[in-house]
CSV table of C-alpha atoms in Angstrom, one decimal:
chain,number,residue,atom,x,y,z
A,216,MET,CA,93.2,30.0,-109.6
A,217,LYS,CA,90.5,32.2,-108.5
A,218,ILE,CA,88.7,30.7,-104.8
A,219,GLY,CA,86.0,32.2,-103.7
A,220,ILE,CA,85.1,31.5,-99.8
A,221,VAL,CA,81.5,32.3,-98.8
A,222,GLY,CA,79.6,31.5,-94.9
A,223,ASN,CA,78.5,33.2,-92.1
A,224,ILE,CA,79.7,35.6,-90.3
A,225,ALA,CA,82.3,33.5,-87.3
A,226,ALA,CA,81.8,30.5,-89.5
A,227,GLY,CA,85.9,30.3,-90.2
A,228,LYS,CA,86.0,32.0,-93.9
A,229,MET,CA,89.4,34.4,-92.4
A,230,THR,CA,91.1,30.6,-91.5
A,231,VAL,CA,90.2,29.4,-94.3
A,232,SER,CA,91.3,31.7,-96.4
A,233,ARG,CA,94.9,31.5,-94.8
A,234,ILE,CA,94.9,28.3,-95.0
A,235,PHE,CA,94.7,29.0,-98.4
A,236,LYS,CA,98.0,31.0,-98.0
A,237,GLU,CA,100.0,28.3,-97.0
A,238,PHE,CA,99.3,27.0,-100.5
A,239,GLY,CA,100.2,29.6,-102.7
A,240,PHE,CA,97.4,31.5,-102.7
A,241,ARG,CA,96.7,35.9,-102.2
A,242,ILE,CA,94.6,36.8,-99.7
A,243,VAL,CA,91.2,39.0,-100.8
A,244,ASN,CA,89.7,40.1,-98.3
A,245,ALA,CA,86.3,41.6,-99.1
A,246,ASP,CA,86.2,43.1,-95.4
A,247,GLU,CA,89.2,44.2,-95.5
A,248,ILE,CA,88.7,45.9,-98.8
A,249,GLY,CA,85.5,47.5,-97.4
A,250,TRP,CA,87.0,49.1,-94.1
A,251,LYS,CA,89.2,51.2,-96.2
A,252,VAL,CA,85.9,52.4,-98.8
A,253,LEU,CA,84.2,53.6,-95.8
A,254,GLU,CA,87.8,55.7,-95.6
A,255,GLU,CA,87.4,56.9,-99.1
A,256,PRO,CA,86.6,61.0,-99.1
A,257,GLU,CA,82.5,60.7,-101.2
A,258,VAL,CA,81.8,57.5,-99.5
A,259,LYS,CA,82.8,58.8,-95.7
A,260,SER,CA,80.9,62.0,-96.5
A,261,ARG,CA,77.7,59.3,-97.4
A,262,ILE,CA,77.6,57.0,-94.5
A,263,VAL,CA,78.1,60.8,-91.9
A,264,LYS,CA,75.0,62.2,-93.7
A,265,ALA,CA,72.6,59.2,-93.5
A,266,PHE,CA,74.0,58.4,-90.4
A,267,GLY,CA,75.7,61.5,-88.4
A,268,SER,CA,78.1,62.5,-87.6
A,269,LYS,CA,78.2,60.0,-84.1
A,270,ILE,CA,79.6,57.6,-86.2
A,271,LEU,CA,83.1,59.0,-86.1
A,272,THR,CA,85.6,58.9,-84.2
A,273,SER,CA,88.6,61.3,-84.3
A,274,GLY,CA,87.4,61.8,-87.6
A,275,LYS,CA,87.5,57.8,-88.7
A,276,VAL,CA,84.6,56.6,-89.5
A,277,ASP,CA,84.1,54.0,-86.2
A,278,ARG,CA,83.3,50.6,-87.5
A,279,ARG,CA,81.9,49.6,-84.3
A,280,ILE,CA,79.9,52.3,-83.7
A,281,LEU,CA,78.0,52.0,-86.9
A,282,GLY,CA,78.0,48.7,-87.2
A,283,LYS,CA,75.9,48.9,-83.4
A,284,ILE,CA,73.5,50.5,-85.9
A,285,VAL,CA,73.2,49.3,-88.6
A,286,PHE,CA,73.1,45.2,-87.7
A,287,ARG,CA,69.7,46.5,-85.1
A,288,ASP,CA,68.6,47.2,-88.3
A,289,LYS,CA,68.2,46.2,-91.9
A,290,GLU,CA,66.6,49.6,-93.3
A,291,LEU,CA,69.5,50.6,-92.3
A,292,LEU,CA,71.8,47.8,-92.8
A,293,ASN,CA,70.9,47.8,-96.3
A,294,SER,CA,71.2,51.8,-96.1
A,295,LEU,CA,75.4,51.3,-95.5
A,296,ASN,CA,75.5,49.0,-98.5
A,297,ARG,CA,73.8,50.5,-101.1
A,298,ILE,CA,76.6,53.6,-99.9
A,299,VAL,CA,79.1,51.2,-100.1
A,300,HIS,CA,78.4,48.4,-102.2
A,301,PRO,CA,78.6,49.7,-105.4
A,302,ARG,CA,82.3,50.9,-105.2
A,303,LEU,CA,83.3,47.9,-103.0
A,304,ILE,CA,82.1,45.7,-106.3
A,305,ASP,CA,84.4,47.6,-108.5
A,306,LEU,CA,87.6,47.1,-106.1
A,307,LEU,CA,87.3,43.5,-106.0
A,308,LYS,CA,86.5,42.8,-109.5
A,309,ARG,CA,90.0,45.1,-110.1
A,310,GLU,CA,91.7,42.6,-107.5
A,311,LEU,CA,89.4,39.0,-109.3
A,312,THR,CA,91.2,40.5,-113.1
A,313,ALA,CA,95.1,39.6,-111.8
A,314,ASP,CA,97.3,36.9,-112.8
A,315,ASP,CA,98.1,35.1,-109.5
A,316,ASP,CA,96.2,32.2,-107.3
A,317,ILE,CA,93.4,34.4,-105.3
A,318,VAL,CA,91.5,33.3,-103.1
A,319,LEU,CA,88.2,35.7,-102.4
A,320,ASP,CA,86.2,35.8,-98.6
A,321,CYS,CA,83.8,38.0,-99.3
A,322,ALA,CA,80.6,36.3,-97.4
A,323,LEU,CA,78.4,38.7,-100.6
A,324,LEU,CA,79.6,36.9,-103.4
A,325,ASP,CA,76.6,35.4,-104.3
A,326,LYS,CA,74.9,39.4,-103.8
A,327,PHE,CA,77.6,41.3,-105.2
A,328,GLY,CA,77.9,38.7,-109.2
A,329,LEU,CA,81.0,37.6,-108.4
A,330,ALA,CA,80.2,33.6,-108.5
A,331,ASP,CA,81.4,34.4,-112.6
A,332,TYR,CA,85.1,35.3,-111.1
A,333,VAL,CA,86.2,32.4,-109.5
A,334,ASP,CA,86.8,29.1,-110.4
A,335,TYR,CA,84.9,27.1,-107.3
A,336,ILE,CA,83.9,28.7,-104.4
A,337,ILE,CA,83.4,26.7,-100.7
A,338,LEU,CA,81.1,27.4,-97.8
A,339,VAL,CA,82.3,28.1,-94.2
A,340,ARG,CA,79.8,26.8,-91.9
A,341,ALA,CA,79.5,26.3,-88.1
A,342,PRO,CA,76.5,26.5,-86.3
A,343,GLU,CA,74.9,28.7,-84.4
A,344,GLU,CA,76.1,28.8,-81.0
A,345,VAL,CA,79.3,27.6,-81.6
A,346,ARG,CA,79.1,31.5,-84.0
A,347,LYS,CA,78.5,33.4,-81.3
A,348,ARG,CA,81.1,31.9,-79.2
A,349,ARG,CA,83.0,32.8,-81.1
A,350,LEU,CA,82.0,36.7,-82.0
A,351,ILE,CA,82.0,36.9,-78.1
A,352,GLU,CA,85.5,35.4,-78.2
A,353,ALA,CA,86.6,38.1,-80.3
A,354,GLY,CA,85.4,41.5,-78.2
A,355,ILE,CA,81.6,41.2,-79.1
A,356,THR,CA,78.8,41.6,-76.1
A,357,ALA,CA,76.2,38.3,-76.9
A,358,GLU,CA,73.3,41.2,-78.1
A,359,GLU,CA,75.4,42.0,-80.8
A,360,ALA,CA,76.3,38.8,-81.8
A,361,VAL,CA,73.0,37.8,-81.6
A,362,ALA,CA,72.3,41.5,-84.2
A,363,ARG,CA,74.4,40.7,-86.5
A,364,ILE,CA,73.8,36.9,-87.1
A,365,ASP,CA,70.3,37.8,-87.5
A,366,SER,CA,71.3,40.5,-89.8
A,367,GLN,CA,72.5,37.4,-92.4
A,368,GLU,CA,70.5,35.1,-94.7
A,369,SER,CA,70.6,30.9,-93.7
A,370,ASP,CA,73.9,29.5,-95.0
A,371,GLU,CA,71.2,27.1,-97.5
A,372,ARG,CA,72.0,30.2,-100.1
A,373,PHE,CA,75.1,29.2,-101.0
A,374,LEU,CA,74.0,26.0,-101.4
A,375,ASP,CA,73.3,25.6,-105.7
A,376,ILE,CA,76.1,27.9,-106.4
A,377,VAL,CA,79.2,26.4,-104.0
A,378,ASP,CA,81.5,23.3,-104.7
A,379,PHE,CA,82.8,22.2,-101.4
A,380,VAL,CA,81.4,22.4,-98.2
A,381,ILE,CA,83.2,22.5,-95.1
A,382,ASP,CA,81.5,21.9,-91.5
A,383,ASN,CA,83.7,23.9,-89.1
A,384,ASN,CA,82.5,22.5,-85.8
A,385,SER,CA,85.7,20.7,-84.7
A,386,ASP,CA,89.9,21.4,-84.2
A,387,PHE,CA,92.1,23.7,-86.9
A,388,ARG,CA,93.7,20.2,-87.8
A,389,LYS,CA,90.4,18.9,-89.3
A,390,LEU,CA,89.4,22.3,-90.8
A,391,ARG,CA,93.6,22.0,-92.4
A,392,GLN,CA,93.0,18.9,-93.9
A,393,ASP,CA,89.4,19.4,-95.3
A,394,CYS,CA,91.2,22.9,-96.8
A,395,LEU,CA,93.8,19.8,-97.9
A,396,ARG,CA,91.4,17.5,-99.5
A,397,ILE,CA,89.5,20.3,-101.2
A,398,PHE,CA,92.6,21.5,-102.9
A,399,GLN,CA,94.2,19.1,-104.3
A,400,GLU,CA,91.3,18.3,-105.7
A,401,VAL,CA,91.2,21.4,-107.6
A,402,SER,CA,94.8,21.4,-109.0
A,403,ASP,CA,94.1,18.2,-110.0
A,404,ASP,CA,91.6,19.9,-111.7
A,405,ARG,CA,93.9,22.0,-113.0
A,406,SER,CA,96.3,20.1,-114.2
A,407,LEU,CA,93.7,18.1,-116.5
């Protein structure tokens, strides 16, 4: 079984993925794979050509520096995405062909054309102020948090493709209960 997890930054997608890992799923995290793609020689070369060597620290792409640049300017973000996304999408498709149960943490699942590669899609959402607070607690400045949140489209775009919605604005116990309910429902569907 393949389950896609969508939602905007700091909504709790990774936390939901970890809960599903407890249920036997392997996590495929699009962000983590994307970070590896940044270091592939051809991709890195194109990024340096587009953004300059200032985005490198000790020869590696410094995601924090790159993020400060691209999350303030949609055109620059689009430029980065045109470089990284084709390779990332190929790698995600490869992961999704595996036989094991996978939970795919991918905010851009719809944009990547991966909806047909998963059996179910869960939208994880949280109010903007909650997401901003989570980003700040993770070490991002308030200004950067707002820029990252503002760079994303509304959660509403997902409503036509999702099977389940989790409102992650309470505590972990409630979130885990919501995940367990969904897991039981999709497991029941699989046994039919």
